PDB file of C-alpha atoms in Angstrom:
ATOM      1  CA  MET L   1     -12.872 -18.877 -15.074  1.00 92.00           C
ATOM      2  CA  TYR L   2     -10.716 -21.680 -16.257  1.00 93.00           C
ATOM      3  CA  ASP L   3      -7.192 -22.932 -15.291  1.00 92.00           C
ATOM      4  CA  GLN L   4      -6.026 -23.502 -18.815  1.00 93.00           C
ATOM      5  CA  ALA L   5      -7.320 -22.335 -22.292  1.00 93.00           C
ATOM      6  CA  ASN L   6      -8.331 -25.815 -23.202  1.00 94.00           C
ATOM      7  CA  SER L   7      -9.936 -26.739 -19.796  1.00 93.00           C
ATOM      8  CA  ALA L   8     -13.477 -28.110 -20.182  1.00 91.00           C
ATOM      9  CA  SER L   9     -14.534 -27.506 -16.585  1.00 92.00           C
ATOM     10  CA  PRO L  10     -14.331 -24.060 -15.012  1.00 92.00           C
ATOM     11  CA  LEU L  11     -12.573 -23.402 -11.730  1.00 91.00           C
ATOM     12  CA  THR L  12     -15.295 -21.140 -10.660  1.00 91.00           C
ATOM     13  CA  GLU L  13     -18.269 -19.208 -12.109  1.00 91.00           C
ATOM     14  CA  GLN L  14     -19.335 -15.746 -11.149  1.00 89.00           C
ATOM     15  CA  THR L  15     -22.152 -13.424 -12.385  1.00 86.00           C
ATOM     16  CA  GLY L  16     -20.820  -9.997 -13.145  1.00 82.00           C
ATOM     17  CA  GLY L  17     -17.332 -11.159 -14.127  1.00 78.00           C
ATOM     18  CA  ARG L  18     -15.520 -10.434 -10.837  1.00 86.00           C
ATOM     19  CA  PHE L  19     -13.364 -13.300  -9.490  1.00 87.00           C
ATOM     20  CA  LYS L  20     -11.262 -13.477  -6.343  1.00 85.00           C
ATOM     21  CA  VAL L  21      -8.303 -15.646  -6.720  1.00 83.00           C
ATOM     22  CA  SER L  22      -5.362 -16.656  -4.524  1.00 78.00           C
ATOM     23  CA  ALA L  23      -2.052 -16.701  -6.374  1.00 76.00           C
ATOM     24  CA  ILE L  24       1.420 -17.172  -4.883  1.00 72.00           C
ATOM     25  CA  ALA L  25       3.207 -16.754  -8.206  1.00 75.00           C
ATOM     26  CA  ASN L  26       2.659 -15.037 -11.525  1.00 78.00           C
ATOM     27  CA  ARG L  27       0.213 -17.093 -13.642  1.00 88.00           C
ATOM     28  CA  SER L  28      -2.586 -16.881 -16.077  1.00 90.00           C
ATOM     29  CA  PHE L  29      -6.234 -17.686 -15.885  1.00 93.00           C
ATOM     30  CA  PHE L  30      -8.779 -17.945 -18.701  1.00 93.00           C
ATOM     31  CA  VAL L  31     -12.230 -16.314 -18.673  1.00 94.00           C
ATOM     32  CA  SER L  32     -15.233 -16.471 -20.899  1.00 93.00           C
ATOM     33  CA  ALA L  33     -18.681 -14.986 -20.893  1.00 92.00           C
ATOM     34  CA  VAL L  34     -21.696 -17.308 -20.977  1.00 90.00           C
ATOM     35  CA  ASN L  35     -25.169 -16.279 -22.231  1.00 90.00           C
ATOM     36  CA  GLY L  36     -27.602 -19.211 -22.064  1.00 89.00           C
ATOM     37  CA  THR L  37     -25.861 -21.981 -23.894  1.00 91.00           C
ATOM     38  CA  CYS L  38     -23.529 -19.733 -25.818  1.00 94.00           C
ATOM     39  CA  GLU L  39     -20.021 -19.256 -24.546  1.00 92.00           C
ATOM     40  CA  SER L  40     -17.392 -16.730 -25.801  1.00 92.00           C
ATOM     41  CA  PRO L  41     -13.872 -17.688 -26.631  1.00 93.00           C
ATOM     42  CA  LYS L  42     -11.648 -17.878 -23.456  1.00 93.00           C
ATOM     43  CA  THR L  43      -9.463 -14.808 -22.928  1.00 92.00           C
ATOM     44  CA  GLU L  44      -6.177 -14.913 -20.980  1.00 91.00           C
ATOM     45  CA  VAL L  45      -5.963 -12.831 -17.831  1.00 91.00           C
ATOM     46  CA  LYS L  46      -2.456 -12.495 -16.479  1.00 85.00           C
ATOM     47  CA  VAL L  47      -2.069 -12.280 -12.686  1.00 84.00           C
ATOM     48  CA  SER L  48       1.120 -10.719 -11.422  1.00 72.00           C
ATOM     49  CA  VAL L  49       2.176 -11.234  -7.816  1.00 73.00           C
ATOM     50  CA  GLY L  50       4.511  -8.623  -6.396  1.00 70.00           C
ATOM     51  CA  LEU L  51       5.082  -5.721  -4.057  1.00 70.00           C
ATOM     52  CA  SER L  52       2.758  -2.773  -4.477  1.00 74.00           C
ATOM     53  CA  PRO L  53       4.829   0.340  -5.147  1.00 83.00           C
ATOM     54  CA  LEU L  54       4.738   2.879  -2.371  1.00 89.00           C
ATOM     55  CA  SER L  55       4.522   6.585  -3.097  1.00 93.00           C
ATOM     56  CA  ILE L  56       5.894   8.432  -0.220  1.00 96.00           C
ATOM     57  CA  ALA L  57       5.431  12.181   0.088  1.00 96.00           C
ATOM     58  CA  ASN L  58       8.539  14.138   1.184  1.00 96.00           C
ATOM     59  CA  SER L  59       6.552  17.008   2.764  1.00 97.00           C
ATOM     60  CA  PHE L  60       3.230  17.989   4.110  1.00 97.00           C
ATOM     61  CA  THR L  61       1.562  20.979   5.665  1.00 97.00           C
ATOM     62  CA  PRO L  62      -0.239  20.084   8.934  1.00 97.00           C
ATOM     63  CA  ASN L  63      -1.820  23.486   9.426  1.00 94.00           C
ATOM     64  CA  GLY L  64      -5.445  22.410   9.959  1.00 93.00           C
ATOM     65  CA  ASP L  65      -6.732  23.737   6.650  1.00 95.00           C
ATOM     66  CA  GLY L  66      -7.968  20.310   5.601  1.00 93.00           C
ATOM     67  CA  HIS L  67      -5.369  20.012   2.741  1.00 94.00           C
ATOM     68  CA  ASN L  68      -2.201  17.932   3.133  1.00 95.00           C
ATOM     69  CA  ASP L  69      -2.599  17.910   6.918  1.00 97.00           C
ATOM     70  CA  TYR L  70      -1.201  14.334   7.212  1.00 97.00           C
ATOM     71  CA  TRP L  71       1.938  12.577   5.713  1.00 97.00           C
ATOM     72  CA  LYS L  72       0.671  10.593   2.831  1.00 96.00           C
ATOM     73  CA  ILE L  73       2.058   7.171   1.992  1.00 96.00           C
ATOM     74  CA  SER L  74       0.120   5.829  -0.960  1.00 93.00           C
ATOM     75  CA  ASN L  75      -0.350   2.009  -1.100  1.00 90.00           C
ATOM     76  CA  ILE L  76       0.813   1.495   2.500  1.00 92.00           C
ATOM     77  CA  GLU L  77      -2.486  -0.398   3.016  1.00 89.00           C
ATOM     78  CA  SER L  78      -0.986  -3.177   1.019  1.00 86.00           C
ATOM     79  CA  TYR L  79       1.360  -3.847   3.895  1.00 88.00           C
ATOM     80  CA  PRO L  80      -0.764  -4.199   7.062  1.00 89.00           C
ATOM     81  CA  ALA L  81       2.274  -5.286   9.152  1.00 90.00           C
ATOM     82  CA  ALA L  82       4.477  -2.420   7.970  1.00 93.00           C
ATOM     83  CA  VAL L  83       6.089  -0.393  10.782  1.00 95.00           C
ATOM     84  CA  VAL L  84       6.447   3.336  10.023  1.00 97.00           C
ATOM     85  CA  GLN L  85       8.625   5.478  12.260  1.00 98.00           C
ATOM     86  CA  VAL L  86       9.529   9.250  12.220  1.00 98.00           C
ATOM     87  CA  PHE L  87      12.581  10.650  14.006  1.00 98.00           C
ATOM     88  CA  ASN L  88      14.051  14.089  14.644  1.00 97.00           C
ATOM     89  CA  ARG L  89      17.618  14.909  13.653  1.00 95.00           C
ATOM     90  CA  ASN L  90      18.874  13.731  16.936  1.00 96.00           C
ATOM     91  CA  GLY L  91      17.382  10.300  16.408  1.00 96.00           C
ATOM     92  CA  GLN L  92      14.566  10.692  18.896  1.00 98.00           C
ATOM     93  CA  LYS L  93      11.513   8.687  17.823  1.00 98.00           C
ATOM     94  CA  LEU L  94       8.523  11.036  17.458  1.00 98.00           C
ATOM     95  CA  PHE L  95       6.025   8.779  15.767  1.00 98.00           C
ATOM     96  CA  GLU L  96       5.447   4.947  15.246  1.00 97.00           C
ATOM     97  CA  SER L  97       2.565   3.062  13.666  1.00 96.00           C
ATOM     98  CA  LYS L  98       2.130  -0.508  12.779  1.00 94.00           C
ATOM     99  CA  GLY L  99       0.080  -0.699   9.465  1.00 89.00           C
ATOM    100  CA  TYR L 100      -0.128   3.109   9.329  1.00 93.00           C
ATOM    101  CA  SER L 101      -3.789   3.078  10.427  1.00 91.00           C
ATOM    102  CA  THR L 102      -3.237   6.424  12.095  1.00 91.00           C
ATOM    103  CA  PRO L 103      -1.192   8.656   9.731  1.00 96.00           C
ATOM    104  CA  PHE L 104       1.473  11.100  11.049  1.00 98.00           C
ATOM    105  CA  ASN L 105       0.033  14.549  11.665  1.00 97.00           C
ATOM    106  CA  GLY L 106       3.130  16.472  12.551  1.00 98.00           C
ATOM    107  CA  THR L 107       2.669  16.358  16.303  1.00 98.00           C
ATOM    108  CA  TYR L 108       4.578  14.789  19.245  1.00 98.00           C
ATOM    109  CA  ASN L 109       2.838  14.263  22.616  1.00 97.00           C
ATOM    110  CA  GLY L 110      -0.015  16.311  21.366  1.00 95.00           C
ATOM    111  CA  LYS L 111       2.109  19.312  20.388  1.00 97.00           C
ATOM    112  CA  ALA L 112       2.813  20.594  16.894  1.00 97.00           C
ATOM    113  CA  LEU L 113       6.343  19.897  15.753  1.00 98.00           C
ATOM    114  CA  PRO L 114       8.230  22.936  14.409  1.00 97.00           C
ATOM    115  CA  VAL L 115       8.824  23.435  10.602  1.00 97.00           C
ATOM    116  CA  GLY L 116      11.894  21.458   9.645  1.00 96.00           C
ATOM    117  CA  THR L 117      13.293  18.216   8.236  1.00 97.00           C
ATOM    118  CA  TYR L 118      12.591  14.888   9.975  1.00 98.00           C
ATOM    119  CA  TYR L 119      13.535  11.372   9.006  1.00 98.00           C
ATOM    120  CA  TYR L 120      11.681   8.187   8.586  1.00 97.00           C
ATOM    121  CA  THR L 121      12.025   4.418   8.328  1.00 97.00           C
ATOM    122  CA  ILE L 122       9.427   2.028   6.854  1.00 95.00           C
ATOM    123  CA  ASN L 123       9.800  -1.699   7.493  1.00 95.00           C
ATOM    124  CA  LEU L 124       7.408  -3.459   5.136  1.00 90.00           C
ATOM    125  CA  ASP L 125       7.896  -6.818   6.932  1.00 82.00           C
ATOM    126  CA  LYS L 126       8.230  -8.546   3.495  1.00 73.00           C
ATOM    127  CA  ASN L 127      12.002  -9.536   3.571  1.00 73.00           C
ATOM    128  CA  CYS L 128      12.643  -6.153   1.930  1.00 76.00           C
ATOM    129  CA  SER L 129      15.259  -3.589   2.639  1.00 81.00           C
ATOM    130  CA  LEU L 130      14.253  -0.926   5.177  1.00 90.00           C
ATOM    131  CA  LEU L 131      12.999   2.133   3.347  1.00 93.00           C
ATOM    132  CA  SER L 132      14.260   5.471   4.680  1.00 95.00           C
ATOM    133  CA  GLY L 133      14.337   9.161   3.727  1.00 95.00           C
ATOM    134  CA  SER L 134      13.649  12.718   4.866  1.00 95.00           C
ATOM    135  CA  LEU L 135      10.323  14.313   5.514  1.00 97.00           C
ATOM    136  CA  THR L 136       9.707  18.131   5.715  1.00 97.00           C
ATOM    137  CA  ILE L 137       6.992  19.691   7.757  1.00 97.00           C
ATOM    138  CA  LEU L 138       5.806  23.084   6.384  1.00 96.00           C
ATOM    139  CA  ARG L 139       3.270  25.245   8.125  1.00 89.00           C
TER     140      ARG L 139
END
């Protein structure tokens, strides 16, 4: 892997073609394959730095059947400092998790919450606006 297309010395070399890089802004690297003394032309690899998009389910069915029993927030693992909170319509906090290591299962104090609409906030802790919306529990 090279810093520039015309670089003579590689930044790093890896067998298998997998590189781990640290980037704080969008940029390009250049990679080539080497077989003995033969090297392929360098190919540009663009690295984009940005927020991973979340996919937040708006309902789930915590009925113990093994399907959709937890509130799914896809890509939340990209935000290990995120704080996820769930409230009832009166504003009572029913759930809170930092990093969402334990997903919301539709219970409060060990008891199943009734079917209905609840509200959530997600603070990604990345100088982003607070995310919020509604969440429906179906059984």
